[in-house]
mmCIF file of C-alpha atoms in Angstrom:
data_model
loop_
_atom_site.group_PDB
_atom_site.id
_atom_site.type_symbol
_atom_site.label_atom_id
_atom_site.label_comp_id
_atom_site.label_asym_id
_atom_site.label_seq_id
_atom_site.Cartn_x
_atom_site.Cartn_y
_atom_site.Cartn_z
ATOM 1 C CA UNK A 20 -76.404 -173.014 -114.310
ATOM 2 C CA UNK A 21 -77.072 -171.272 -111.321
ATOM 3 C CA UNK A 22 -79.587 -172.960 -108.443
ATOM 4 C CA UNK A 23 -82.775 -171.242 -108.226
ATOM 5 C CA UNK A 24 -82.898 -168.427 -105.417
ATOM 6 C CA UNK A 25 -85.676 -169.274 -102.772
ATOM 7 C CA UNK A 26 -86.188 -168.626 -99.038
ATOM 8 C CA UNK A 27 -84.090 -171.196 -97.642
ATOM 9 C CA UNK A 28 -81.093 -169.872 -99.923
ATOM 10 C CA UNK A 29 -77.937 -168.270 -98.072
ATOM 11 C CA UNK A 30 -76.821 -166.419 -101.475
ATOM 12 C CA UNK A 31 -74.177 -164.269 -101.232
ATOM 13 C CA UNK A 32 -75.749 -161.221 -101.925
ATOM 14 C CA UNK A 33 -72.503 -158.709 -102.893
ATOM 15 C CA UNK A 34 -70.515 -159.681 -105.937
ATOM 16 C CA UNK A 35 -66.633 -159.376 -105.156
ATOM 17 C CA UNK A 36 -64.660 -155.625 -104.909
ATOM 18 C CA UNK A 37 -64.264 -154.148 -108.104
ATOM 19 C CA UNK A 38 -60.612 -152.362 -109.265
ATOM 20 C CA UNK A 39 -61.068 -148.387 -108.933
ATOM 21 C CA UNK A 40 -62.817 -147.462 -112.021
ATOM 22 C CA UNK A 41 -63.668 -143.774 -113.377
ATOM 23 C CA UNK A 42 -66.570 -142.676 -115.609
ATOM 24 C CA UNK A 43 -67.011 -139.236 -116.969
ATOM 25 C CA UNK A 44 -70.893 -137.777 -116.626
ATOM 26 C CA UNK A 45 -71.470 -139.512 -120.342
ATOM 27 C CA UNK A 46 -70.569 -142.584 -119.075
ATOM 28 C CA UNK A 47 -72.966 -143.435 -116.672
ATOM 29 C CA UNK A 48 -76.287 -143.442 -116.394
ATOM 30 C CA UNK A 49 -78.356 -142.881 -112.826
ATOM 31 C CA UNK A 50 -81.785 -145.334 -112.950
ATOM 32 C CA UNK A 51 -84.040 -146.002 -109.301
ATOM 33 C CA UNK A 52 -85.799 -148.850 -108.863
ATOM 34 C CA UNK A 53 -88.360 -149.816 -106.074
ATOM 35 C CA UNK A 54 -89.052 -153.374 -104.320
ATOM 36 C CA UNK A 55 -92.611 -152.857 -102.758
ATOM 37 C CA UNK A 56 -93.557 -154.967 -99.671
ATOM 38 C CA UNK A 57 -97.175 -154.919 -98.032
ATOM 39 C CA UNK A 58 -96.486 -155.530 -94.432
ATOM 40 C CA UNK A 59 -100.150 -156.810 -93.823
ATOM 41 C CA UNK A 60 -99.984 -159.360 -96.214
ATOM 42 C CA UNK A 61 -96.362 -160.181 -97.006
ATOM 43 C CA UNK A 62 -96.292 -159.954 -100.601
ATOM 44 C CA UNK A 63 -94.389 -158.501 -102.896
ATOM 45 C CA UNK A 64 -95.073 -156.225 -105.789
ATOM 46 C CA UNK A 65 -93.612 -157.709 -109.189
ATOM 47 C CA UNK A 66 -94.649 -156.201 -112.666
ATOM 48 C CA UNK A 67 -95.400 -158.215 -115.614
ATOM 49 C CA UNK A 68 -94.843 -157.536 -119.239
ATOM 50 C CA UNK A 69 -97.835 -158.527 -121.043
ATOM 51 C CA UNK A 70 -96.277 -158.254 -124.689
ATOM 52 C CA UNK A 71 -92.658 -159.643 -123.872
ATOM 53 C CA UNK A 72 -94.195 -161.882 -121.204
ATOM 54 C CA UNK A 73 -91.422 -161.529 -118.742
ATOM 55 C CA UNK A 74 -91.509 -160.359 -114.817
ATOM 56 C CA UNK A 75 -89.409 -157.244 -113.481
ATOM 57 C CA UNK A 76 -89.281 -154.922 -110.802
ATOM 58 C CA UNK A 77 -90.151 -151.531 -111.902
ATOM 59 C CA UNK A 78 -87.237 -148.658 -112.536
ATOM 60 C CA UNK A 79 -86.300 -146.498 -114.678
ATOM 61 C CA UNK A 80 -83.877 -143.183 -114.930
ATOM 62 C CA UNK A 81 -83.609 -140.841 -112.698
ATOM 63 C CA UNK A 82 -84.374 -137.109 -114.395
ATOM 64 C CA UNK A 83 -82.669 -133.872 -113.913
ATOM 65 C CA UNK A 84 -83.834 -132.579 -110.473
ATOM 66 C CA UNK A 85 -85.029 -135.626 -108.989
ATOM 67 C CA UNK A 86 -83.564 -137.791 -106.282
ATOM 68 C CA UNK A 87 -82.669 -141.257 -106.522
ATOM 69 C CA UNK A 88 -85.384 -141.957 -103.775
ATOM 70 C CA UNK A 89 -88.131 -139.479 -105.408
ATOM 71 C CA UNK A 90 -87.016 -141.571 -108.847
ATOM 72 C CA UNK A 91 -87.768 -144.880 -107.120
ATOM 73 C CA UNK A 92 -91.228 -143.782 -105.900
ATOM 74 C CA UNK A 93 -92.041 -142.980 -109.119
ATOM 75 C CA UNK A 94 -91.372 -145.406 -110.969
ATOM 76 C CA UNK A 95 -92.790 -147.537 -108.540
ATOM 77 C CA UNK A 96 -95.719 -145.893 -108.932
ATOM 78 C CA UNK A 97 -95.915 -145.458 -112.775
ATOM 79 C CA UNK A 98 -94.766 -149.003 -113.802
ATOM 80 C CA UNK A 99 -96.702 -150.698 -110.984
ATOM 81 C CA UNK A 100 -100.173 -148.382 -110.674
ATOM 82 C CA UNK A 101 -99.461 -149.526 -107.204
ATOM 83 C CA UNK A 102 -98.309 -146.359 -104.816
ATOM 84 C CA UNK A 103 -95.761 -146.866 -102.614
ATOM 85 C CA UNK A 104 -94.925 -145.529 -98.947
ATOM 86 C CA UNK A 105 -92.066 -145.166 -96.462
ATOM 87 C CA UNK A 106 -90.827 -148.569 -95.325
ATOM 88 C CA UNK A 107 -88.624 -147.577 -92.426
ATOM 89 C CA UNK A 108 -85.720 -150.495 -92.208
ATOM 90 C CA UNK A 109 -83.014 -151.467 -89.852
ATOM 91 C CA UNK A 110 -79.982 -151.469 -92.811
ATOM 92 C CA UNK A 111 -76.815 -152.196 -92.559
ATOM 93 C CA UNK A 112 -74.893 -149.655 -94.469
ATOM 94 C CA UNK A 113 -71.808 -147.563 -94.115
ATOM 95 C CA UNK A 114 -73.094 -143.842 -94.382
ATOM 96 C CA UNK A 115 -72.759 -141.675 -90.540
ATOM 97 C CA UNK A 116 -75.377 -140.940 -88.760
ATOM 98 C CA UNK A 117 -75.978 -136.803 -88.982
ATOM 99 C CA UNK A 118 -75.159 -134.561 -85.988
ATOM 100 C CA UNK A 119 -79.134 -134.322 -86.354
ATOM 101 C CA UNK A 120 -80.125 -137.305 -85.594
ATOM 102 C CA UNK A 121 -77.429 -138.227 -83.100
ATOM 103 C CA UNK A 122 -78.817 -135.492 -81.083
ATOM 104 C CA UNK A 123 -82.147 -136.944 -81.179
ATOM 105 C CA UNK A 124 -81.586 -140.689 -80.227
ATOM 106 C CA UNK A 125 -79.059 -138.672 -76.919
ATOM 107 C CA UNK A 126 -81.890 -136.554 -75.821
ATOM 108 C CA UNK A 127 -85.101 -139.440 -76.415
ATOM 109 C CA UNK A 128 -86.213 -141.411 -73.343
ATOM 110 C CA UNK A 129 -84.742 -144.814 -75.253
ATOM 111 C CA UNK A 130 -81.909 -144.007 -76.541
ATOM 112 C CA UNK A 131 -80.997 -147.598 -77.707
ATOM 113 C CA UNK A 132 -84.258 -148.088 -79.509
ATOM 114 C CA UNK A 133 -84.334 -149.801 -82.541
ATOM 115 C CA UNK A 134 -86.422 -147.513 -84.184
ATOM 116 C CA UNK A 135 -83.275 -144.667 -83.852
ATOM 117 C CA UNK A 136 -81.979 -146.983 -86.350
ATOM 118 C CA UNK A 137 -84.308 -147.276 -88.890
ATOM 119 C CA UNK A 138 -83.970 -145.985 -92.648
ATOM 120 C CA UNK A 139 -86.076 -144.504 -94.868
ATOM 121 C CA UNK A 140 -83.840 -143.092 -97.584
ATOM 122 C CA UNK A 141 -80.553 -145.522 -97.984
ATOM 123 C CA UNK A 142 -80.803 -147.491 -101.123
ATOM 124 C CA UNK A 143 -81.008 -151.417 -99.961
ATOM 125 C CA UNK A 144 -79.241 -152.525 -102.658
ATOM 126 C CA UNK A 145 -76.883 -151.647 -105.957
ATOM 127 C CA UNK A 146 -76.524 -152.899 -109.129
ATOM 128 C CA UNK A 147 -74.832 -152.268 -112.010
ATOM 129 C CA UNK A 148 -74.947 -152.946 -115.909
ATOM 130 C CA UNK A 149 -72.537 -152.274 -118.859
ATOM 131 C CA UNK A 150 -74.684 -151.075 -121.804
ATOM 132 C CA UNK A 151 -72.046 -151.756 -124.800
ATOM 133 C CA UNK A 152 -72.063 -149.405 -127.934
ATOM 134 C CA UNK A 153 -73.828 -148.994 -130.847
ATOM 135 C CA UNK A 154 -72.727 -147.302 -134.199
ATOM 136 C CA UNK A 155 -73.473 -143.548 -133.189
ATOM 137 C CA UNK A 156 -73.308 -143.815 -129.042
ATOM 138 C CA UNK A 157 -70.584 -144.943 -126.935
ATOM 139 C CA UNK A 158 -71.208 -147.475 -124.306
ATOM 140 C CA UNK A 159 -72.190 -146.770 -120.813
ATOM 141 C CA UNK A 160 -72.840 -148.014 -116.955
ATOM 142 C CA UNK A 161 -76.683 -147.980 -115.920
ATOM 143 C CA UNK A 162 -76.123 -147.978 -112.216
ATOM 144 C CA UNK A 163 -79.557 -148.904 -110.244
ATOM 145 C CA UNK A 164 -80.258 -147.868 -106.431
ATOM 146 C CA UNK A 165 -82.702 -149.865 -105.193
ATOM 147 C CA UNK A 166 -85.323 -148.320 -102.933
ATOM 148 C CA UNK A 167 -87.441 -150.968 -100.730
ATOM 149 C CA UNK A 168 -91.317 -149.226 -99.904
ATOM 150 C CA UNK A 169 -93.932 -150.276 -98.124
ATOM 151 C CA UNK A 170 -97.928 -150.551 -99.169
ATOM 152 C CA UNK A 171 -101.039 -149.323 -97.188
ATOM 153 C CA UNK A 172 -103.281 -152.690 -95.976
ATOM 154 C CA UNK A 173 -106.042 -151.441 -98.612
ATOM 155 C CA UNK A 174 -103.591 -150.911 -101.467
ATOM 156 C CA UNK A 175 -105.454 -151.210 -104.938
ATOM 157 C CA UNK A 176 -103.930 -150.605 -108.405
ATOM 158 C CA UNK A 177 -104.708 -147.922 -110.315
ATOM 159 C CA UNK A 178 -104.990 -148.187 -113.733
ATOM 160 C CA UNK A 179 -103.115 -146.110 -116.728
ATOM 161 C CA UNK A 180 -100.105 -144.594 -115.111
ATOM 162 C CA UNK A 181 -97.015 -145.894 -117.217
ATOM 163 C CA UNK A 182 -95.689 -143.923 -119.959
ATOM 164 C CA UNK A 183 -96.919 -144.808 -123.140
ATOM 165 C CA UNK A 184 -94.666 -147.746 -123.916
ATOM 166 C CA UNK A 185 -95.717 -149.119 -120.433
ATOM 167 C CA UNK A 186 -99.238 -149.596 -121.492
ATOM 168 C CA UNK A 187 -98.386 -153.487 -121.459
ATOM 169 C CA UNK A 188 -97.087 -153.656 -117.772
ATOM 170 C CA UNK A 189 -99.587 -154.921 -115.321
ATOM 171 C CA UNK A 190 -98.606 -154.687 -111.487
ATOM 172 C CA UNK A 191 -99.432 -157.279 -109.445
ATOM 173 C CA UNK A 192 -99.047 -157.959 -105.831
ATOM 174 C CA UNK A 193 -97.549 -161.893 -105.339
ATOM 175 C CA UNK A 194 -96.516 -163.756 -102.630
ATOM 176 C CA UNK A 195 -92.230 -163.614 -101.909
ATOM 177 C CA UNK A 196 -91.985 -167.104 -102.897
ATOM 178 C CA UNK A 197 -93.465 -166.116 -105.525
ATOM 179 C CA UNK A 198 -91.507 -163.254 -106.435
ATOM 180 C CA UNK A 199 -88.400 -165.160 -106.115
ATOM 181 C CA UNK A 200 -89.738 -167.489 -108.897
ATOM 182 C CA UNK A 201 -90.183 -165.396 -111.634
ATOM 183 C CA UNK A 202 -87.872 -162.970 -111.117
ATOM 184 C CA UNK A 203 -84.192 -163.089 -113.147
ATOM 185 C CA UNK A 204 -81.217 -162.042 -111.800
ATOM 186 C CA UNK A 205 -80.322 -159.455 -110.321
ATOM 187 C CA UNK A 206 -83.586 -158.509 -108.995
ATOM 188 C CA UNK A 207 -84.221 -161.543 -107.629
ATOM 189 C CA UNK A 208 -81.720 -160.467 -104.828
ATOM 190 C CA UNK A 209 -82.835 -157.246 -104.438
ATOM 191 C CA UNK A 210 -86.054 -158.587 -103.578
ATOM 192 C CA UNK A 211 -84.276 -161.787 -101.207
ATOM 193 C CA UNK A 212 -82.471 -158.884 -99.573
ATOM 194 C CA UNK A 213 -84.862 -156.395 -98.997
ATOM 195 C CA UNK A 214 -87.760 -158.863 -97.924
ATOM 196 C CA UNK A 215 -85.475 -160.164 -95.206
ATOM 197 C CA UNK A 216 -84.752 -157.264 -93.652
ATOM 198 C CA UNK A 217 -88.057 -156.502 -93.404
ATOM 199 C CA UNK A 218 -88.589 -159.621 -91.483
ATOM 200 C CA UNK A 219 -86.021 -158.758 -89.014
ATOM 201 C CA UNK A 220 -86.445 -155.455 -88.565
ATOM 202 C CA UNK A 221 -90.312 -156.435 -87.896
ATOM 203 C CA UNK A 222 -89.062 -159.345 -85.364
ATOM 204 C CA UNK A 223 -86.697 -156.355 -83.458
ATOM 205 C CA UNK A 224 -89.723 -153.673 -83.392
ATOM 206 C CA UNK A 225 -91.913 -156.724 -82.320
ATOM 207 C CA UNK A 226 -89.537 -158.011 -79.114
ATOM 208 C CA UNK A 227 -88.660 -154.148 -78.254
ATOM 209 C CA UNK A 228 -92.870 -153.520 -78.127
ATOM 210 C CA UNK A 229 -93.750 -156.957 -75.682
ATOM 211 C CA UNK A 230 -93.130 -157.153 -72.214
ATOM 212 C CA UNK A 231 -90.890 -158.904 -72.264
ATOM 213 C CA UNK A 232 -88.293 -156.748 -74.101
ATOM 214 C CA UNK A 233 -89.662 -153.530 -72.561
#
């Protein structure tokens, strides 16, 4: 049995490379999910189940028209009641940086700030389940990207936003700890991964902004 993940863990947080694989548009399926973070307080948004009494972060599918990012939001927002925000984070990830924004960061003042680095709309984190089939539909992969948000200081639930088979989740704003705890696995590391790189992209904003690293 796996150890429990906490704080002090140094999981490794990618599973190994996968053989080139190939679905057809029927054999996947596109869901969003978002891992919520108040900055003031340092908790972490976790939604429990009242009738199946189990913990989860909210997601669901992405629908025609939407991106992965608007998905995220809102199913943050109707699984939760909470409403999430932009939570800009220094990521590592391989996408380029547009001729846009390379533009920018040439022609700002501080070129090498860490701010030029920050992300808003990469996914933190991927994962991936095989749904097997039934008698009358084939199986499929439910791929999840992962979207980390922030919440204002004064953030209060609102009440009734789920669909109507989420009248049973309850959103609830818990410590990381916390989080960790009742969370299964995967989400567990989405929430391991995304909370710490809040913490150091909040450390690098907070040594660029003293004196010190001015």
């Amino acid at each position: 049995m796996p150890s429990r993940l906490t704080s002090d863990s140094q999981p490794t947080l990618s599973t190994e490379l996968i053989m080139p694989t190939r679905w057809a548009s029927g054999g996947f399926q596109l869901s969003a999910g978002c891992c919520m973070i108040q900055p003031s307080s340092g908790n972490v948004v976790v939604v429990y189940d009242t009738k199946r009494r189990t913990w989860f972060l909210p997601r669901g599918r992405k629908d025609v028209g939407e991106t992965l990012e608007q998905a995220a939001f809102r199913e943050g927002y109707e699984e939760s009641g909470f409403r999430p925000e932009p939570l800009p984070l220094l990521l590592p990830h391989r996408q380029p940086e547009s001729p846009e924004h390379k533009q920018a960061r040439k022609t700002d003042a501080n070129p090498a700030s860490v701010r030029h680095q920050l992300s808003t709309t990469e996914p933190v984190y991927i994962t991936t389940i095989p749904v097997p089939p039934t008698g009358h539909r084939l199986g499929y992969e439910y791929t999840t990207f992962w979207y980390a948000a922030g919440l204002s200081v004064d953030a209060q639930r609102d009440e009734d936003t789920g669909m109507a088979d989420e009248k049973t989740y309850i959103g609830k704003l818990i410590p990381f700890e916390e989080a960790l705890k009742v969370l299964g696995e995967p989400e567990n590391y989405v929430v391991y991964f995304a909370y710490n790189q809040w913490l150091k992209t909040k450390e690098l904003l907070e040594n660029e902004d003293s004196p010190e690293g001015s």
